[in-house]
């Protein structure tokens, strides 16, 4: 390691003792050699990776304390999660499409890790600069990150102004650890042991204290981890799953009969979607990184806006209304042809039209806008309250509404995509005008209206099968219109009518299957459905944006 580094105070120690005139020349030379040797052995500069370590431990400590502070109140949120929320709200459409295409529904996990990676890279660079003496860089970055976190946590869709605190405290801690670590990494003077015959002690050399530095860093890292884990556990106190466990499954005044035998249980139909999608398999799409937490005691469903009489209902108020049970298939507008962002469930809830009639919809209103506790919004035309079974669902498949599907309450409207209707973690229903207010996805490139398009999907066979008798099977849906016919075509053969499974209602999907004596070779299989109005599903391929994909699902199989 060079001693000529002019920035470094250790350079002074390299000056030989020219003033020592009493010592013989030979001794002086010896002494100089000795000092040089001692210097060569000593470490004067903190190694570069120390800076990286200081940066990482500082950032980690800050983030951990941020999680800790966020655990104090339901209104607070983890700074990292808040940054993620803002990224979700502001990413350009192409980037979101890229993320969904490549990471699917784990896109949020990828997002959080990306944010952590960016913080880590910045921490390493800032740590190195700070340890090298550029403290203003450290202070500036800690401040900037803190302010950015505060902006993301205190101002936006699902924020409370007090949300700025975890970020600010986190930044203060990170900045403090950064400066402290930089201090700890600096070389300290260590006296050189004098030669026995030498009158004056040699000047001290500057040496970094490796043991002290690493021990302190390790202890801090460990402490930060503990604080972070405690913070996450504190936040778990607000998990809605705890509230949900205390809710009895809501039951309808007239429960539906038990569903008919499920054709997907037949060995021939292995791989076919279940008639009623189990909760665990039900797709999940939302902008929430962590599920919004709801305290049932304070939760209210408000009916506001262009109504004669605004309402405010507690969970018990909804529970004690007349509840209906309905089988309804819902789908995401982002569902590709052949995709699985669609599911059929048995919902229990109160009628939306009854409730809004009580509030009294004013004639100027043309949009029913739902808003969630996390600030998501979705709106649909008032004209869709046309007698269809639109409901405020509080039960799903015989259970209280699952947390991931919107506990304690959500909107379900048969026949329109989720992004314009199915608000989960519902907090408000506002009667508005399309001209005055847009739902969350509309300014992000999606159509204001989203009727579900007639679709059909092939669930089996998979890519490879052996020759002989088999079933081609799948589901088809056209909620509110129902399905009247499904046809399958293998290669260029005639279209074959499929057998339709039990029809729960015109709002649900229908399972279908055809027998096929599979000859060996490669084959292409296509499916198309006809809705209850007699309209054939279009073969025109359309992208999911802006209002739902179309085209006939086509698969290729190899029969051995
Ligand atoms: N609060 C909230 N509700 C929401 C969303 C959301 O992002 N936040 N996404 C909507 C969309 S786009 C769809 S497709 C459905 C999905 O409902 P699921 O997750 O229960 O399948 O929820 C809707 N309700
Ligand atoms: Mo969706």
Coordinates of C-alpha atoms and ligand atoms in Angstrom, one line a residue:
X1 CA 0.0 0.0 0.0
X2 CA 1.4 3.4 -1.0
X3 CA 2.2 6.0 1.6
X4 CA 2.5 8.7 -1.0
X5 CA -1.3 9.1 -1.2
X6 CA -1.5 12.8 -0.5
X7 CA -5.1 12.6 0.7
X8 CA -4.1 10.3 3.5
X9 CA -2.9 11.5 6.9
X10 CA -0.6 8.5 7.1
X11 CA 1.7 10.2 4.6
X12 CA 3.0 12.4 7.5
X13 CA 4.2 9.4 9.4
X14 CA 6.5 8.5 6.5
X15 CA 8.7 11.5 7.2
X16 CA 12.0 10.3 8.6
X17 CA 13.4 11.7 11.8
X18 CA 15.8 14.3 10.3
X19 CA 16.0 16.3 13.6
X20 CA 17.6 13.5 15.5
X21 CA 21.2 14.7 15.3
X22 CA 22.5 12.8 18.3
X23 CA 22.0 9.4 16.8
X24 CA 24.8 7.9 14.8
X25 CA 24.2 7.8 11.1
X26 CA 24.1 4.1 11.0
X27 CA 21.5 3.9 13.7
X28 CA 19.4 6.5 11.9
X29 CA 19.5 4.5 8.8
X30 CA 18.5 1.4 10.7
X31 CA 15.7 3.2 12.4
X32 CA 14.4 4.5 9.0
X33 CA 14.5 1.0 7.6
X34 CA 12.6 -0.2 10.7
X35 CA 10.0 2.5 10.3
X36 CA 9.6 1.6 6.7
X37 CA 9.2 -2.1 7.5
X38 CA 6.6 -1.3 10.2
X39 CA 4.8 0.9 7.7
X40 CA 4.9 -1.8 5.1
X41 CA 3.4 -4.2 7.5
X42 CA 0.7 -1.8 8.8
X43 CA -2.6 -1.2 6.9
X44 CA -3.0 2.5 6.4
X45 CA -6.0 2.6 4.2
X46 CA -9.2 0.9 4.9
X47 CA -9.6 -1.6 2.1
X48 CA -12.2 -0.7 -0.5
X49 CA -14.6 -3.5 0.5
X50 CA -14.8 -1.9 3.9
X51 CA -16.6 1.0 2.3
X52 CA -18.9 -1.4 0.6
X53 CA -19.6 -3.1 4.0
X54 CA -20.2 0.2 5.7
X55 CA -22.7 1.1 3.0
X56 CA -24.5 -2.2 3.1
X57 CA -24.7 -2.3 6.9
X58 CA -25.9 1.3 7.0
X59 CA -28.6 0.7 4.4
X60 CA -29.6 -2.5 6.1
X61 CA -29.8 -0.8 9.5
X62 CA -32.0 1.9 8.0
X63 CA -34.3 -0.5 6.2
X64 CA -34.6 -2.6 9.3
X65 CA -35.5 0.4 11.5
X66 CA -38.0 1.4 8.8
X67 CA -39.7 -1.9 9.1
X68 CA -39.7 -1.6 12.8
X69 CA -41.3 1.9 12.8
X70 CA -43.8 0.7 10.2
X71 CA -44.9 -1.9 12.7
X72 CA -46.3 0.7 15.1
X73 CA -49.5 1.6 13.4
X74 CA -51.9 0.3 10.8
X75 CA -51.5 3.6 8.9
X76 CA -47.8 3.1 8.4
X77 CA -46.2 1.0 5.7
X78 CA -42.7 -0.4 5.0
X79 CA -40.7 2.2 3.1
X80 CA -39.6 -0.4 0.5
X81 CA -43.2 -1.6 0.0
X82 CA -44.3 2.0 -0.4
X83 CA -41.7 2.6 -3.1
X84 CA -42.9 -0.5 -4.8
X85 CA -46.5 0.8 -4.6
X86 CA -45.5 4.0 -6.4
X87 CA -43.5 2.0 -9.0
X88 CA -46.6 0.0 -9.7
X89 CA -48.7 3.1 -10.1
X90 CA -46.3 4.8 -12.4
X91 CA -44.5 2.2 -14.5
X92 CA -45.0 2.7 -18.2
X93 CA -47.3 0.2 -19.8
X94 CA -44.6 -1.6 -21.8
X95 CA -42.6 -2.3 -18.7
X96 CA -45.6 -3.6 -16.8
X97 CA -46.5 -5.8 -19.8
X98 CA -42.9 -7.0 -19.8
X99 CA -43.0 -7.8 -16.1
X100 CA -46.3 -9.7 -16.3
X101 CA -45.1 -11.6 -19.4
X102 CA -41.8 -12.7 -17.8
X103 CA -42.6 -13.0 -14.1
X104 CA -46.4 -13.5 -14.2
X105 CA -48.0 -13.1 -10.8
X106 CA -44.6 -13.2 -9.0
X107 CA -43.9 -9.8 -10.6
X108 CA -44.3 -8.1 -7.2
X109 CA -41.7 -10.3 -5.6
X110 CA -39.4 -9.4 -8.5
X111 CA -40.2 -5.7 -8.0
X112 CA -39.3 -5.8 -4.3
X113 CA -36.0 -7.6 -5.0
X114 CA -35.2 -5.1 -7.7
X115 CA -35.8 -2.2 -5.3
X116 CA -33.6 -3.9 -2.7
X117 CA -30.9 -4.5 -5.4
X118 CA -30.9 -0.8 -6.4
X119 CA -30.6 0.3 -2.8
X120 CA -27.7 -2.2 -2.3
X121 CA -25.8 -1.0 -5.3
X122 CA -26.2 2.6 -4.2
X123 CA -25.2 1.7 -0.7
X124 CA -22.0 0.1 -1.8
X125 CA -20.9 3.1 -3.9
X126 CA -22.0 5.6 -1.3
X127 CA -20.3 3.6 1.4
X128 CA -17.0 3.5 -0.5
X129 CA -17.1 7.3 -1.1
X130 CA -18.0 8.0 2.5
X131 CA -15.2 5.9 4.0
X132 CA -12.8 7.6 1.7
X133 CA -13.6 10.8 3.4
X134 CA -16.4 12.2 1.2
X135 CA -18.9 12.5 4.0
X136 CA -21.1 14.9 2.1
X137 CA -21.8 12.2 -0.4
X138 CA -23.0 9.9 2.4
X139 CA -25.2 12.6 4.0
X140 CA -26.6 13.7 0.6
X141 CA -27.6 10.2 -0.4
X142 CA -29.1 9.2 2.9
X143 CA -31.1 12.4 2.8
X144 CA -32.2 11.9 -0.8
X145 CA -33.3 8.3 -0.1
X146 CA -35.1 9.3 3.0
X147 CA -37.0 12.1 1.2
X148 CA -37.8 9.8 -1.7
X149 CA -39.1 7.1 0.6
X150 CA -41.2 9.7 2.5
X151 CA -42.6 11.0 -0.7
X152 CA -43.6 7.4 -1.7
X153 CA -45.0 6.6 1.7
X154 CA -46.8 9.7 2.5
X155 CA -48.3 10.8 -0.8
X156 CA -50.2 8.5 -3.0
X157 CA -53.0 6.1 -3.5
X158 CA -52.8 4.1 -0.3
X159 CA -51.0 6.4 2.0
X160 CA -51.5 8.4 5.2
X161 CA -49.3 11.5 5.8
X162 CA -47.8 9.8 8.9
X163 CA -46.4 7.3 6.5
X164 CA -43.4 9.6 6.0
X165 CA -42.0 8.7 9.5
X166 CA -40.6 5.2 8.8
X167 CA -38.6 6.5 5.8
X168 CA -37.3 9.6 7.7
X169 CA -36.2 7.5 10.7
X170 CA -34.7 4.9 8.4
X171 CA -32.7 7.6 6.6
X172 CA -31.5 9.1 9.8
X173 CA -30.3 5.7 11.1
X174 CA -28.7 4.8 7.7
X175 CA -26.9 8.2 7.7
X176 CA -25.7 7.8 11.2
X177 CA -24.4 4.3 10.7
X178 CA -22.7 5.4 7.5
X179 CA -20.8 8.2 9.3
X180 CA -20.0 6.1 12.3
X181 CA -18.8 3.2 10.1
X182 CA -16.7 5.6 8.1
X183 CA -15.1 6.9 11.3
X184 CA -14.5 3.4 12.5
X185 CA -12.8 2.5 9.3
X186 CA -10.3 5.3 9.6
X187 CA -6.7 4.4 10.6
X188 CA -5.8 5.3 14.2
X189 CA -2.2 6.1 15.4
X190 CA -0.4 3.1 16.8
X191 CA 3.0 3.8 18.5
X192 CA 6.0 2.0 16.9
X193 CA 7.9 0.1 19.6
X194 CA 11.2 2.0 20.1
X195 CA 14.6 0.4 19.7
X196 CA 16.3 -0.2 23.2
X197 CA 19.2 2.2 22.5
X198 CA 17.1 4.9 20.9
X199 CA 16.4 8.0 22.9
X200 CA 13.2 9.1 21.2
X201 CA 10.3 6.9 20.3
X202 CA 9.7 6.6 16.6
X203 CA 6.6 8.5 15.5
X204 CA 3.4 6.5 15.5
X205 CA 2.1 4.9 12.3
X206 CA -1.5 5.0 11.4
X207 CA -3.2 1.6 11.3
X208 CA -6.7 0.5 10.7
X209 CA -8.2 -1.7 13.4
X210 CA -9.5 -4.6 11.5
X211 CA -10.8 -6.6 14.4
X212 CA -12.7 -3.7 15.9
X213 CA -14.2 -2.7 12.6
X214 CA -15.4 -6.2 11.6
X215 CA -16.7 -7.0 15.1
X216 CA -18.7 -3.8 15.2
X217 CA -20.0 -4.2 11.7
X218 CA -21.0 -7.8 12.4
X219 CA -22.8 -6.8 15.6
X220 CA -24.6 -4.0 13.9
X221 CA -25.7 -6.3 11.0
X222 CA -27.0 -8.9 13.4
X223 CA -28.8 -6.2 15.5
X224 CA -30.4 -4.8 12.3
X225 CA -31.6 -8.2 11.3
X226 CA -33.3 -8.7 14.6
X227 CA -34.9 -5.2 14.5
X228 CA -36.1 -5.9 11.0
X229 CA -37.6 -9.3 11.9
X230 CA -39.3 -7.8 15.0
X231 CA -40.6 -5.0 12.7
X232 CA -42.1 -7.5 10.2
X233 CA -43.7 -9.3 13.1
X234 CA -45.1 -6.1 14.5
X235 CA -46.6 -5.4 11.1
X236 CA -48.2 -8.9 11.1
X237 CA -50.4 -7.7 14.0
X238 CA -52.4 -5.8 11.4
X239 CA -52.8 -8.8 9.1
X240 CA -56.5 -9.1 8.1
X241 CA -56.2 -12.9 8.3
X242 CA -56.5 -12.5 12.1
X243 CA -59.7 -10.6 11.7
X244 CA -61.0 -13.0 9.1
X245 CA -60.4 -16.0 11.4
X246 CA -63.0 -14.5 13.8
X247 CA -65.7 -14.2 11.1
X248 CA -68.3 -16.9 10.6
X249 CA -68.9 -17.9 7.0
X250 CA -71.8 -15.8 5.7
X251 CA -74.8 -17.8 4.5
X252 CA -77.5 -16.8 2.1
X253 CA -81.2 -16.8 2.9
X254 CA -81.6 -19.3 0.2
X255 CA -78.4 -21.2 -0.2
X256 CA -77.7 -22.8 -3.6
X257 CA -78.1 -26.5 -3.9
X258 CA -74.8 -28.5 -3.7
X259 CA -73.1 -28.3 -7.1
X260 CA -73.5 -31.2 -9.4
X261 CA -70.9 -33.9 -9.9
X262 CA -67.8 -32.2 -11.3
X263 CA -66.8 -33.7 -14.7
X264 CA -63.2 -32.6 -14.1
X265 CA -63.0 -35.5 -11.6
X266 CA -63.5 -38.1 -14.4
X267 CA -60.3 -39.8 -15.2
X268 CA -60.8 -39.0 -18.9
X269 CA -60.9 -35.3 -18.1
X270 CA -57.8 -35.1 -16.0
X271 CA -56.4 -31.5 -16.3
X272 CA -59.8 -30.0 -17.0
X273 CA -60.6 -26.9 -14.8
X274 CA -62.8 -27.7 -11.8
X275 CA -66.4 -26.6 -12.1
X276 CA -66.0 -24.3 -9.1
X277 CA -62.4 -23.0 -8.7
X278 CA -61.0 -23.8 -5.3
X279 CA -59.9 -20.7 -3.4
X280 CA -56.2 -21.8 -3.5
X281 CA -56.3 -22.1 -7.3
X282 CA -58.3 -18.9 -7.8
X283 CA -56.2 -16.4 -9.8
X284 CA -55.1 -13.2 -8.0
X285 CA -54.6 -9.9 -9.7
X286 CA -54.2 -6.6 -7.9
X287 CA -51.9 -3.6 -7.4
X288 CA -51.2 -4.6 -3.7
X289 CA -47.7 -5.8 -2.7
X290 CA -49.0 -6.8 0.7
X291 CA -52.7 -7.2 1.4
X292 CA -54.3 -4.1 2.8
X293 CA -55.1 -4.6 6.5
X294 CA -58.6 -4.0 7.7
X295 CA -59.8 -3.8 11.2
X296 CA -63.4 -5.0 11.1
X297 CA -64.3 -2.8 14.2
X298 CA -63.5 0.4 12.3
X299 CA -64.2 -0.8 8.7
X300 CA -67.1 0.9 7.0
X301 CA -68.6 0.6 3.5
X302 CA -69.6 4.1 2.6
X303 CA -72.1 4.9 -0.2
X304 CA -71.4 8.4 -1.3
X305 CA -71.5 10.8 -4.3
X306 CA -74.5 11.5 -6.4
X307 CA -77.0 9.8 -4.0
X308 CA -79.9 11.2 -2.0
X309 CA -78.9 9.5 1.2
X310 CA -75.3 8.6 1.8
X311 CA -74.9 5.3 3.7
X312 CA -72.2 4.0 6.0
X313 CA -72.4 0.2 6.7
X314 CA -70.5 -1.9 9.2
X315 CA -69.6 -5.5 8.4
X316 CA -72.4 -6.6 10.7
X317 CA -74.8 -4.3 8.8
X318 CA -73.9 -6.2 5.6
X319 CA -74.0 -9.6 7.3
X320 CA -77.5 -8.9 8.6
X321 CA -78.9 -7.8 5.2
X322 CA -80.6 -10.4 3.0
X323 CA -77.8 -12.3 1.5
X324 CA -77.8 -14.1 -1.8
X325 CA -75.6 -16.9 -3.2
X326 CA -74.6 -16.9 -6.8
X327 CA -72.2 -18.8 -9.1
X328 CA -70.3 -16.2 -11.1
X329 CA -67.2 -16.5 -13.3
X330 CA -64.9 -13.5 -13.2
X331 CA -62.0 -12.8 -15.5
X332 CA -59.1 -10.4 -15.8
X333 CA -58.9 -8.3 -18.9
X334 CA -55.2 -9.2 -19.0
X335 CA -56.2 -12.9 -19.6
X336 CA -54.5 -14.0 -22.8
X337 CA -56.3 -16.4 -25.1
X338 CA -55.9 -19.8 -23.4
X339 CA -54.8 -18.1 -20.1
X340 CA -55.7 -18.9 -16.6
X341 CA -56.6 -15.4 -15.2
X342 CA -60.3 -16.6 -14.9
X343 CA -62.1 -18.5 -12.3
X344 CA -65.6 -19.6 -11.2
X345 CA -66.7 -19.1 -7.6
X346 CA -69.8 -19.4 -5.4
X347 CA -70.2 -15.9 -4.0
X348 CA -72.4 -14.8 -1.0
X349 CA -73.3 -11.2 -0.5
X350 CA -76.0 -8.5 -0.7
X351 CA -77.5 -7.2 -3.9
X352 CA -75.8 -4.0 -5.1
X353 CA -79.0 -2.7 -6.8
X354 CA -81.0 -2.9 -3.6
X355 CA -78.3 -1.2 -1.6
X356 CA -78.0 1.7 -4.1
X357 CA -81.7 2.0 -4.4
X358 CA -81.8 2.7 -0.6
X359 CA -79.2 5.4 -1.1
X360 CA -81.1 6.8 -4.0
X361 CA -79.1 7.2 -7.2
X362 CA -79.5 10.7 -8.6
X363 CA -80.3 11.0 -12.2
X364 CA -77.1 12.8 -13.0
X365 CA -75.0 9.8 -12.0
X366 CA -73.8 7.5 -14.8
X367 CA -71.0 5.6 -13.1
X368 CA -70.8 3.3 -10.0
X369 CA -67.3 3.7 -8.8
X370 CA -65.9 1.3 -6.2
X371 CA -62.8 2.3 -4.1
X372 CA -60.7 0.0 -2.0
X373 CA -59.0 0.7 1.4
X374 CA -55.8 0.8 -0.6
X375 CA -57.0 3.4 -3.0
X376 CA -57.7 1.2 -6.0
X377 CA -60.8 2.3 -8.1
X378 CA -62.9 0.7 -10.7
X379 CA -66.1 2.0 -12.2
X380 CA -68.9 0.7 -14.5
X381 CA -72.1 2.2 -15.9
X382 CA -75.2 2.7 -13.7
X383 CA -77.1 1.1 -16.6
X384 CA -75.6 -2.3 -15.7
X385 CA -77.7 -2.4 -12.6
X386 CA -80.3 -4.0 -14.9
X387 CA -81.3 -6.9 -12.7
X388 CA -78.2 -8.9 -13.1
X389 CA -76.8 -10.3 -9.9
X390 CA -74.3 -7.6 -9.1
X391 CA -73.3 -8.0 -5.5
X392 CA -71.2 -6.9 -2.6
X393 CA -69.6 -10.3 -1.9
X394 CA -68.5 -11.2 1.7
X395 CA -68.3 -14.9 1.1
X396 CA -66.6 -17.2 -1.4
X397 CA -67.0 -21.0 -1.8
X398 CA -68.6 -21.4 1.6
X399 CA -66.0 -19.3 3.5
X400 CA -65.6 -15.7 4.5
X401 CA -64.1 -13.8 1.6
X402 CA -60.4 -14.8 1.6
X403 CA -57.9 -12.0 2.3
X404 CA -56.3 -12.3 -1.2
X405 CA -59.7 -12.0 -2.8
X406 CA -60.8 -8.9 -0.9
X407 CA -61.7 -9.5 2.7
X408 CA -63.9 -8.2 4.1
X409 CA -66.0 -7.2 1.0
X410 CA -65.7 -6.8 -2.7
X411 CA -67.9 -6.0 -5.7
X412 CA -68.8 -8.7 -8.2
X413 CA -70.6 -7.8 -11.3
X414 CA -71.4 -10.6 -13.8
X415 CA -70.3 -9.9 -17.3
X416 CA -67.6 -7.3 -16.9
X417 CA -63.9 -7.7 -16.4
X418 CA -62.4 -7.3 -12.9
X419 CA -60.6 -4.0 -13.7
X420 CA -63.9 -2.2 -14.1
X421 CA -65.9 -3.8 -11.3
X422 CA -64.5 -6.3 -8.9
X423 CA -63.0 -4.0 -6.3
X424 CA -61.5 -6.0 -3.4
X425 CA -61.0 -4.7 0.1
X426 CA -63.9 -2.4 -0.7
X427 CA -64.3 0.8 1.4
X428 CA -66.6 3.0 -0.7
X429 CA -69.1 3.0 -3.5
X430 CA -69.4 6.4 -5.1
X431 CA -72.0 7.4 -7.6
X432 CA -70.2 9.6 -10.1
X433 CA -70.0 10.6 -13.8
X434 CA -67.7 9.1 -16.3
X435 CA -66.9 12.6 -17.4
X436 CA -65.7 13.5 -13.9
X437 CA -63.8 10.4 -12.7
X438 CA -61.8 7.5 -14.1
X439 CA -61.1 4.2 -12.5
X440 CA -57.4 3.2 -11.8
X441 CA -56.7 1.4 -15.1
X442 CA -58.4 3.8 -17.5
X443 CA -55.7 6.5 -17.7
X444 CA -53.2 3.6 -18.0
X445 CA -54.4 2.5 -21.4
X446 CA -57.4 0.4 -20.8
X447 CA -60.9 0.9 -22.1
X448 CA -63.5 2.6 -19.9
X449 CA -66.0 -0.2 -20.5
X450 CA -65.0 -3.8 -20.2
X451 CA -67.7 -6.4 -21.1
X452 CA -66.2 -9.9 -20.9
X453 CA -65.7 -11.3 -24.4
X454 CA -66.8 -14.8 -25.3
X455 CA -63.9 -17.1 -24.7
X456 CA -63.0 -20.8 -24.7
X457 CA -59.9 -22.6 -23.6
X458 CA -58.4 -26.0 -24.1
X459 CA -57.2 -27.6 -20.8
X460 CA -56.2 -31.0 -22.1
X461 CA -54.4 -32.8 -23.6
X462 CA -51.0 -31.4 -22.9
X463 CA -48.1 -31.2 -25.3
X464 CA -47.4 -35.0 -25.5
X465 CA -49.7 -38.0 -25.4
X466 CA -49.8 -41.6 -26.6
X467 CA -52.0 -42.7 -29.5
X468 CA -55.5 -43.9 -28.8
X469 CA -58.8 -42.8 -27.3
X470 CA -58.6 -39.7 -25.2
X471 CA -60.6 -36.5 -24.3
X472 CA -60.0 -33.0 -25.5
X473 CA -61.5 -30.8 -22.8
X474 CA -61.7 -27.3 -21.5
X475 CA -63.9 -24.5 -20.4
X476 CA -65.9 -21.7 -22.2
X477 CA -67.5 -18.6 -20.8
X478 CA -69.6 -15.6 -21.8
X479 CA -71.0 -14.3 -18.5
X480 CA -74.6 -12.9 -18.7
X481 CA -75.0 -14.5 -22.1
X482 CA -74.1 -18.1 -21.3
X483 CA -72.7 -20.7 -23.7
X484 CA -74.8 -22.5 -26.2
X485 CA -72.3 -24.5 -28.1
X486 CA -68.6 -25.4 -28.1
X487 CA -66.8 -26.9 -31.2
X488 CA -63.4 -28.4 -31.6
X489 CA -61.3 -28.8 -34.7
X490 CA -58.4 -31.2 -35.1
X491 CA -56.1 -30.2 -37.9
X492 CA -58.3 -29.5 -41.0
X493 CA -61.1 -31.9 -40.1
X494 CA -64.7 -30.8 -39.6
X495 CA -65.6 -28.9 -36.4
X496 CA -66.9 -31.4 -33.8
X497 CA -69.6 -30.4 -31.3
X498 CA -68.4 -30.8 -27.8
X499 CA -70.4 -32.3 -24.9
X500 CA -71.2 -29.5 -22.4
X501 CA -70.9 -30.0 -18.7
X502 CA -73.4 -28.8 -16.1
X503 CA -74.5 -25.2 -16.5
X504 CA -74.6 -23.5 -13.1
X505 CA -75.9 -20.3 -14.6
X506 CA -75.6 -18.0 -17.6
X507 CA -72.9 -16.2 -15.6
X508 CA -70.6 -19.1 -15.2
X509 CA -68.2 -21.0 -17.4
X510 CA -69.2 -24.3 -18.9
X511 CA -66.9 -27.3 -19.0
X512 CA -66.8 -29.2 -22.4
X513 CA -65.1 -32.2 -23.8
X514 CA -64.9 -34.3 -27.0
X515 CA -63.7 -37.9 -27.5
X516 CA -60.7 -38.1 -29.8
X517 CA -59.0 -41.2 -31.2
X518 CA -55.6 -39.6 -31.3
X519 CA -53.5 -40.8 -34.3
X520 CA -49.8 -40.6 -34.0
X521 CA -48.1 -37.5 -35.3
X522 CA -48.2 -33.8 -34.7
X523 CA -51.6 -32.2 -34.5
X524 CA -53.2 -28.8 -34.1
X525 CA -56.4 -28.5 -32.0
X526 CA -58.6 -25.4 -32.0
X527 CA -61.7 -24.5 -30.0
X528 CA -64.5 -22.0 -30.5
X529 CA -67.6 -21.2 -28.5
X530 CA -71.0 -19.8 -29.3
X531 CA -72.7 -17.7 -26.7
X532 CA -76.3 -17.8 -25.5
X533 CA -77.4 -15.2 -28.1
X534 CA -76.1 -17.5 -30.8
X535 CA -73.1 -15.3 -31.5
X536 CA -69.9 -17.2 -32.5
X537 CA -66.7 -16.2 -30.7
X538 CA -64.6 -14.1 -33.0
X539 CA -61.4 -15.7 -34.5
X540 CA -59.9 -12.2 -34.9
X541 CA -56.8 -12.2 -32.8
X542 CA -56.7 -9.1 -30.5
X543 CA -54.3 -8.2 -27.8
X544 CA -55.5 -8.0 -24.1
X545 CA -55.2 -4.2 -24.3
X546 CA -57.3 -2.2 -24.3
X547 CA -60.4 -4.3 -23.6
X548 CA -59.6 -8.0 -23.7
X549 CA -58.0 -10.6 -25.9
X550 CA -59.9 -12.4 -28.7
X551 CA -59.1 -15.3 -31.0
X552 CA -59.5 -19.1 -31.0
X553 CA -57.3 -21.0 -28.5
X554 CA -55.1 -23.2 -30.6
X555 CA -52.7 -25.8 -29.3
X556 CA -50.2 -28.2 -30.8
X557 CA -49.8 -31.7 -29.6
X558 CA -47.4 -34.6 -30.4
X559 CA -49.0 -38.0 -30.3
X560 CA -46.5 -40.9 -30.0
Ligands
LIG1 N1 -58.4 -3.3 -4.4 C1 -58.2 -3.9 -5.6 N2 -59.2 -4.6 -6.1 C2 -59.1 -5.1 -7.3 C3 -57.9 -5.0 -8.1 C4 -56.8 -4.2 -7.4 O1 -55.8 -4.1 -8.0 N3 -57.1 -3.7 -6.2 N4 -57.7 -5.6 -9.3 C5 -59.0 -5.9 -10.0 C6 -58.7 -6.8 -11.1 S1 -57.8 -6.1 -12.4 C7 -59.2 -8.1 -11.2 S2 -59.0 -9.0 -12.6 C8 -59.8 -8.7 -10.0 C9 -59.2 -10.0 -9.6 O2 -59.8 -10.5 -8.5 P1 -59.1 -11.8 -7.8 O3 -57.7 -11.4 -7.4 O4 -60.0 -12.1 -6.7 O5 -59.1 -12.9 -8.8 O6 -59.8 -7.8 -8.9 C10 -60.0 -6.5 -9.2 N5 -60.1 -5.8 -7.9
LIG2 MO1 -57.7 -7.7 -14.1

